Coordinates of C-alpha atoms and ligand atoms in Angstrom, one line a residue:
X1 CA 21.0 14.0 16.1
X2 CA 18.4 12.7 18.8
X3 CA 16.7 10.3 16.1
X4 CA 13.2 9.5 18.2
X5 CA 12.7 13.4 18.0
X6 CA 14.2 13.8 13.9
X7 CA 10.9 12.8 11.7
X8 CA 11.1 11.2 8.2
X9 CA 8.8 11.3 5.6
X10 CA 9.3 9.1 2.9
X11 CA 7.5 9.0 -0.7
X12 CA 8.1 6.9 -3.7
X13 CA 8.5 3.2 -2.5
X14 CA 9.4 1.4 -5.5
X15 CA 12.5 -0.8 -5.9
X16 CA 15.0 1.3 -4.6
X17 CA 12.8 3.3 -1.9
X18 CA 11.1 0.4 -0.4
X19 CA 14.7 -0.9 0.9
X20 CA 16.1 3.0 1.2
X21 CA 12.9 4.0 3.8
X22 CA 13.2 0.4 5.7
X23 CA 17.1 1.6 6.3
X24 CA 16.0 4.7 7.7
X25 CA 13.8 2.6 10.2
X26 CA 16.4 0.5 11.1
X27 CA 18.7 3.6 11.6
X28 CA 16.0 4.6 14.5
X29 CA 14.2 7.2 12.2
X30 CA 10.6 7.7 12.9
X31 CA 9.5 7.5 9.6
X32 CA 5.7 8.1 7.8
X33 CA 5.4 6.8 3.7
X34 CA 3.5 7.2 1.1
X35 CA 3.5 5.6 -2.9
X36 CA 1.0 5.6 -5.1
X37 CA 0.4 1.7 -5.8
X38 CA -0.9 1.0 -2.1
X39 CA 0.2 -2.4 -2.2
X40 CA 3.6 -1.1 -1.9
X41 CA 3.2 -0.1 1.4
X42 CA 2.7 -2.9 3.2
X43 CA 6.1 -4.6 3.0
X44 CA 8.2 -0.8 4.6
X45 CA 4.8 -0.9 6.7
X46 CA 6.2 -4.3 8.5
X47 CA 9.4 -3.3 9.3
X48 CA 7.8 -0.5 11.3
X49 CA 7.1 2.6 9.1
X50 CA 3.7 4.6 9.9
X51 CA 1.5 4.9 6.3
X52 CA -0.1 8.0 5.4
X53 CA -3.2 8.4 3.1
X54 CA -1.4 11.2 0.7
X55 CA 1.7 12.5 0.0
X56 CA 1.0 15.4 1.4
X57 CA -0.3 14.0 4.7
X58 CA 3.5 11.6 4.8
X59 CA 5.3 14.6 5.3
X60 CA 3.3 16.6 7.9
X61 CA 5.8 17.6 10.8
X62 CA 8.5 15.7 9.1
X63 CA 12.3 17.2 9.2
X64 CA 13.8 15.4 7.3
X65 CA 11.2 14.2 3.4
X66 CA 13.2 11.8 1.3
X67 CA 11.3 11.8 -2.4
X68 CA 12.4 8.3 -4.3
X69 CA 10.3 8.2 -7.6
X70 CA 10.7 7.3 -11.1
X71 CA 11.4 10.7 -13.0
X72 CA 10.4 14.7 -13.4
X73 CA 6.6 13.8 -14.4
X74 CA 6.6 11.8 -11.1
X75 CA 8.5 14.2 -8.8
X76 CA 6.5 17.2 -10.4
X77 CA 3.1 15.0 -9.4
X78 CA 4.3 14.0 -5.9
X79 CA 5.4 17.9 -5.1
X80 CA 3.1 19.8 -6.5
X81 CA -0.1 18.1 -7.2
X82 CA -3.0 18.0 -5.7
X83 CA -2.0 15.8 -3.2
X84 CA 1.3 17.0 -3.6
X85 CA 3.8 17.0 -0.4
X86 CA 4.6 20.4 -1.1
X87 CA 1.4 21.3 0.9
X88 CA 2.2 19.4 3.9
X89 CA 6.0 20.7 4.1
X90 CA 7.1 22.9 7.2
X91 CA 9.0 25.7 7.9
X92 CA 12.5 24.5 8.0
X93 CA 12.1 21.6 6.7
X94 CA 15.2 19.1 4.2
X95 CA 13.7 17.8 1.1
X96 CA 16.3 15.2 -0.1
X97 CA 15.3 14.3 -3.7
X98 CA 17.0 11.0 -4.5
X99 CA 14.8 10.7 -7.7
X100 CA 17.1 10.9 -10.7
X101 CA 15.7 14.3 -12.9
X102 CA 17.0 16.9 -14.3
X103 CA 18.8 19.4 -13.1
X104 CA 16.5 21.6 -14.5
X105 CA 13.7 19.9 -12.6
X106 CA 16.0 20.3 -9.3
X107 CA 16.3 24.6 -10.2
X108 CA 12.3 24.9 -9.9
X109 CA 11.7 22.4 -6.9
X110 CA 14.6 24.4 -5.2
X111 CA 13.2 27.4 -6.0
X112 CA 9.4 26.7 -5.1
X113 CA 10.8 25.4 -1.8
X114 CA 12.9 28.5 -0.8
X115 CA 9.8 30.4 -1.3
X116 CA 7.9 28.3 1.6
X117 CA 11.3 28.2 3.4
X118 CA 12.2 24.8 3.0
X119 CA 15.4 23.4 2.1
X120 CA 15.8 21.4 -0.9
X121 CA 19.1 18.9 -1.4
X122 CA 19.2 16.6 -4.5
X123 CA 20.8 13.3 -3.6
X124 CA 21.0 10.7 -7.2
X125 CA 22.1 7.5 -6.3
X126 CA 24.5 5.0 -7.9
X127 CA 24.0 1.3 -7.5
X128 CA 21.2 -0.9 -7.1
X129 CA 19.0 -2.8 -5.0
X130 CA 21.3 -4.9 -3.3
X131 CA 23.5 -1.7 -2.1
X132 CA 20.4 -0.3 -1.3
X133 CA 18.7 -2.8 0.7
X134 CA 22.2 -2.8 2.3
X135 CA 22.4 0.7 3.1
X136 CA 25.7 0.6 0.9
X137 CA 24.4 3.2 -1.9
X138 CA 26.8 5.4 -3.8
X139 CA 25.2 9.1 -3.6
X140 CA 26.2 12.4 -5.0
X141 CA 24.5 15.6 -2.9
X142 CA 23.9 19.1 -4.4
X143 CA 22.9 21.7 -2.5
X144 CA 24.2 24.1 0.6
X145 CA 27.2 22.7 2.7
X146 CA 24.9 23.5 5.9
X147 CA 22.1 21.6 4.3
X148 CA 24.1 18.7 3.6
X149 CA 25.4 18.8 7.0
X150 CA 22.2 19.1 8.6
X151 CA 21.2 15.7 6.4
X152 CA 24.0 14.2 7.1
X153 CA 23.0 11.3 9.5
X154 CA 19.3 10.4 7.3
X155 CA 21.9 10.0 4.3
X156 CA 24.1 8.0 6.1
X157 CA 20.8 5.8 6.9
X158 CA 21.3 5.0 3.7
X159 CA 24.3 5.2 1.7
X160 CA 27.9 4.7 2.4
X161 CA 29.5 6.6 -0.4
X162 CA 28.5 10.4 0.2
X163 CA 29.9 13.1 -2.0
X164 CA 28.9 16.5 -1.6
X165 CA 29.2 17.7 -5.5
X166 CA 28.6 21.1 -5.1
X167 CA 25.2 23.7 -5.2
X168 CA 22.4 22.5 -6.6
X169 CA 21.9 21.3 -10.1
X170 CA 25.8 19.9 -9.8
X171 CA 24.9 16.3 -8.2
X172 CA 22.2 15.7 -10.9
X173 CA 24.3 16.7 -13.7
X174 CA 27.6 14.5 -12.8
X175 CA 24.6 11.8 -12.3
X176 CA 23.4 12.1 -16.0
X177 CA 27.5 12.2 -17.2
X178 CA 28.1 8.8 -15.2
X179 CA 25.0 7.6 -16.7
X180 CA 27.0 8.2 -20.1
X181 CA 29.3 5.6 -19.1
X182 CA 26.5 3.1 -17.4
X183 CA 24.7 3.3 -20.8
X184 CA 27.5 2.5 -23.2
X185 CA 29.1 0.2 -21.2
X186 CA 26.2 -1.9 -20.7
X187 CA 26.3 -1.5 -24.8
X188 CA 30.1 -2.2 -25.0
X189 CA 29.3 -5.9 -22.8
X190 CA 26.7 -6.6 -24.9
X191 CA 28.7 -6.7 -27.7
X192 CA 31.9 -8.3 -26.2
X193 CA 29.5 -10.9 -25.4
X194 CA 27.7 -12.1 -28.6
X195 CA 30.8 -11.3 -30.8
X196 CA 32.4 -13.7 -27.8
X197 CA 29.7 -16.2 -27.9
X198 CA 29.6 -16.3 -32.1
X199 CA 33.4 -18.0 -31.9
X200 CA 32.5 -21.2 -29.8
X201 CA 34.7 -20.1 -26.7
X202 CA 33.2 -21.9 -23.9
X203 CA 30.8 -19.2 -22.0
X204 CA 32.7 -19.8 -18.3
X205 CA 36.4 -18.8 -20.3
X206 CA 35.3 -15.8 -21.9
X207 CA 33.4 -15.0 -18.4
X208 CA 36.7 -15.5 -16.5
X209 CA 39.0 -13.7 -18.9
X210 CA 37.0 -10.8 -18.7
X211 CA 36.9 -11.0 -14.6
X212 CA 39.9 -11.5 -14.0
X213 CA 41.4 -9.3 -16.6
X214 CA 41.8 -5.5 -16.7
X215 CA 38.5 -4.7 -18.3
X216 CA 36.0 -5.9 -15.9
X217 CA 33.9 -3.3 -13.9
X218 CA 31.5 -3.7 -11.4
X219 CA 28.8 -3.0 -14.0
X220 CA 30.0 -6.2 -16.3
X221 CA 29.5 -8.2 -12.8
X222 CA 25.9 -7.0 -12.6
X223 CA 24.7 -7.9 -15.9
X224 CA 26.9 -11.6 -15.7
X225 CA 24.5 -11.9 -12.7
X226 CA 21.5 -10.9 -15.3
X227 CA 22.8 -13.6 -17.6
X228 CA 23.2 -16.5 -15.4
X229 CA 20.3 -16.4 -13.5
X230 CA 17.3 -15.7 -15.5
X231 CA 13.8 -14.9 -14.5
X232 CA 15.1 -12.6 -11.6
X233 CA 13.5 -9.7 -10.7
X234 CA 14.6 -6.3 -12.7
X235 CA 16.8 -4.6 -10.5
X236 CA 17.3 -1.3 -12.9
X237 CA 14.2 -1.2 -15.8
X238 CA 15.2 -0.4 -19.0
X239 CA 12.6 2.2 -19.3
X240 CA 14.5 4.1 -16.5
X241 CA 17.4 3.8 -18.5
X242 CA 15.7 5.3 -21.4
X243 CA 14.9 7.9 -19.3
X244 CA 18.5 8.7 -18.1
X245 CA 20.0 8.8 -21.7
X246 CA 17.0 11.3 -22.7
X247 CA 17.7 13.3 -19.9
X248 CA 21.8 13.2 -20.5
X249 CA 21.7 14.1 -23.9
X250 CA 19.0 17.3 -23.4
X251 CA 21.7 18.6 -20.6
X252 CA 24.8 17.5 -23.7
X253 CA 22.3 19.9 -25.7
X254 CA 22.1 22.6 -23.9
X255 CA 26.0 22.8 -23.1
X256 CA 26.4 21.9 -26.7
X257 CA 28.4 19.2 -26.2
X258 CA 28.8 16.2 -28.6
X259 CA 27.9 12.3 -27.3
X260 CA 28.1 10.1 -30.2
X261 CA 28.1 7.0 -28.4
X262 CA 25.5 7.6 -26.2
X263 CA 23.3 8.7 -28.7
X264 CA 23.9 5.6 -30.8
X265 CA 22.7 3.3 -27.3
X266 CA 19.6 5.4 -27.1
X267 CA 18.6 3.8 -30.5
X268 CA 19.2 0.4 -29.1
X269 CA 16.8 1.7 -25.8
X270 CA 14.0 3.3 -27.6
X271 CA 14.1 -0.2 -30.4
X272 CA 14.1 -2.3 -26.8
X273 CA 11.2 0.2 -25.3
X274 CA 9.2 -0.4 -28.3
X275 CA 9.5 -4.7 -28.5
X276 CA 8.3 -4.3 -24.7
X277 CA 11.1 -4.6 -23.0
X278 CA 10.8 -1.7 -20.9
X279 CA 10.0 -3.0 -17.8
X280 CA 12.9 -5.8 -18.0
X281 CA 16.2 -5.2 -16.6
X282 CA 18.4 -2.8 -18.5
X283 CA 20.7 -5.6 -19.1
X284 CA 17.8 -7.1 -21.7
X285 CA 20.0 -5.4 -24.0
X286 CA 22.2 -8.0 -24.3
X287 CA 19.3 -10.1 -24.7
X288 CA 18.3 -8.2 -27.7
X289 CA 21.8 -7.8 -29.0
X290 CA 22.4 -12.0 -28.8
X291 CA 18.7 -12.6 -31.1
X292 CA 20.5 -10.1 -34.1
X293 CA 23.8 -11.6 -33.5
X294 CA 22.0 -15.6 -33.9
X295 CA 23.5 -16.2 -30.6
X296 CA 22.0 -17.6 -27.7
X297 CA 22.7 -16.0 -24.2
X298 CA 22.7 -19.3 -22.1
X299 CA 23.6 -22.8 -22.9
Ligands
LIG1 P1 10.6 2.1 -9.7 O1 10.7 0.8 -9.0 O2 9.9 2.1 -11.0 O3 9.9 3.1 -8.7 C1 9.4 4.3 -9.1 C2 8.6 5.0 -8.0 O4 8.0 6.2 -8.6 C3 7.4 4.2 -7.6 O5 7.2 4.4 -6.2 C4 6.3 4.8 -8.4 O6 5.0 4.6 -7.8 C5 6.6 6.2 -8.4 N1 6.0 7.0 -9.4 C6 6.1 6.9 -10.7 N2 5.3 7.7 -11.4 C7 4.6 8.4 -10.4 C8 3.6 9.4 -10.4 N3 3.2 10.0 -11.6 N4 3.1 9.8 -9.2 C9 3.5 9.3 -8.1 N5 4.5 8.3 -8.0 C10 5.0 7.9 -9.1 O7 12.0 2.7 -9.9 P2 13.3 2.6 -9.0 O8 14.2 1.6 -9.6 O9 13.0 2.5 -7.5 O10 14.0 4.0 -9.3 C11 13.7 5.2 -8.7 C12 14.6 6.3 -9.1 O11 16.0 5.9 -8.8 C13 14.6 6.5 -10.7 O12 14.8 7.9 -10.9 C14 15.8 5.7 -11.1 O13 16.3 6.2 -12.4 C15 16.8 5.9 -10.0 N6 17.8 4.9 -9.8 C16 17.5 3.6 -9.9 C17 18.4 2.6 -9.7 C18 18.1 1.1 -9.7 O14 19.1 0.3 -9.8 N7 16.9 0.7 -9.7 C19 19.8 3.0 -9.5 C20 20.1 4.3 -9.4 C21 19.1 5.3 -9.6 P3 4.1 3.3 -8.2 O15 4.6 2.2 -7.2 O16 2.7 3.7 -7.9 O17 4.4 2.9 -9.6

């Protein structure tokens, strides 16, 4: 793919799509952006990316239109609003929607796009900002085999881990099921931890037996990183978290499928949510679970 000619538009620069669009810059893309908090700009604007006034403007010409935004409200808005990039689309054109939403969400945008005849992919990611400022993102692709061909190189911009899942509505709904294990497992280390904490064992042992042992995960390495070095930035909000667990167990309704666990770590989100800890890292949670236990997480 002859990149100077292959356009990008890019919308939804937050923490994950700032880093994801500068990638694509890097990779040689031309690429346009747009996000709603202007501010946001500037930073993807430096490394070279050309900003548009709307959404719909971003995408004018584009090939290739990556959508990065917080949930199905938010997609819905930057699509089909008034402003909405669904009006500056052409012919021919890939949306890749690396938003996570539900699948249901993914069903109408494909179909409103077919319909102007443009192609629609949906493209979840796994990991965070550090894989994604790295261009190292895990990402599962629904959608047409010839889509995901054609998309190939723009993904490849930006993650390093590619699975093609299946058609659309497949890649979104084995997002939500690993989101069954990011939830409870966050849960699980939040619990290992105070219980850990509560019998004196110095907090570097209990750290290294858990590292070193057969239990650890990348995700207990992530939120060990939350807990010794306070004050960072959020990486993942809880809110989004929320968002995911709401979103897993309406698909586990539908399919009629039982989730016990999960819907026992919603509680502990929507109780987190409502003490204002939405806009912390998910791994507040441990946080949370360390004041109830009358443990304290550092020290
Ligand atoms: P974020 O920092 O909160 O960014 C959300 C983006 O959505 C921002 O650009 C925001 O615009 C935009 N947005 C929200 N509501 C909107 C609306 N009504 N109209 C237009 N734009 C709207 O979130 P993030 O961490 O980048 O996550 C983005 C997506 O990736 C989410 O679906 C999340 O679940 C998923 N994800 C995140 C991670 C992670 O580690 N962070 C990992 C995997 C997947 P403003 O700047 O104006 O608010």
């Amino acid at each position: 793919m002859a990149k100077k000619r292959v356009k990008v538009g890019f919308v939804g620069l937050g923490l994950m799509g700032a880093p994801m669009a500068v990638n694509l810059i890097k990779a040689g893309f031309p690429v346009r952006v747009w996000n709603r908090t202007a501010d946001k700009v500037e930073p993807v604007a430096a490394a070279g990316a050309d900003k548009a006034p709307t959404a719909t403007d971003a995408v004018r010409g584009a090939d290739f239109v990556v959508v990065m935004v917080a949930d199905d409200a938010a997609f819905d808005s930057v699509l089909f609003g008034d402003v909405g990039l669904s009006r500056g689309l052409k012919r021919g054109a890939v949306l890749i929607n690396c938003s996570t939403t539900s699948p249901a969400m993914s069903f109408r945008a494909a179909t409103a796009l077919r319909s102007i005849s443009v192609r629609y992919l949906e493209a979840p990611v796994m990991r965070s900002v550090q894989a994604a400022r790295e261009g190292q993102l895990q990402m599962l692709v629904g959608g047409s085999r010839e889509d995901f061909a054609k998309a190939e190189p723009v993904l490849k911009a930006m993650a390093s881990d590619i699975h093609h899942v299946g058609d659309v509505g497949k890649a979104g709904s084995l997002k939500l099921a690993c989101n069954v294990l990011a939830a409870t497992m966050m849960q699980a280390y939040a619990e290992f931890f105070v219980l850990a904490r509560k019998t004196g064992v110095p907090f570097e042992t209990m750290m290294e037996v858990l590292r070193v042992g057969p239990l650890d995960s990348q995700l207990y390495r992530y939120a060990e990183q939350v807990v010794v070095n306070p004050g960072g930035r959020p990486t993942f909000y809880l809110k989004h978290m929320l968002k995911d667990v709401n979103l897993t167990l309406d698909l586990a309704r539908q399919l009629d499928v039982p989730l016990p666990l999960t819907a026992a770590v919603r509680q502990m989100l929507v109780a987190a949510k409502n003490l204002g800890r939405g806009d912390e890292d998910f791994a507040t949670i441990l946080d949370l679970m360390a004041g109830w236990a009358g443990v304290p997480v550092r020290g």
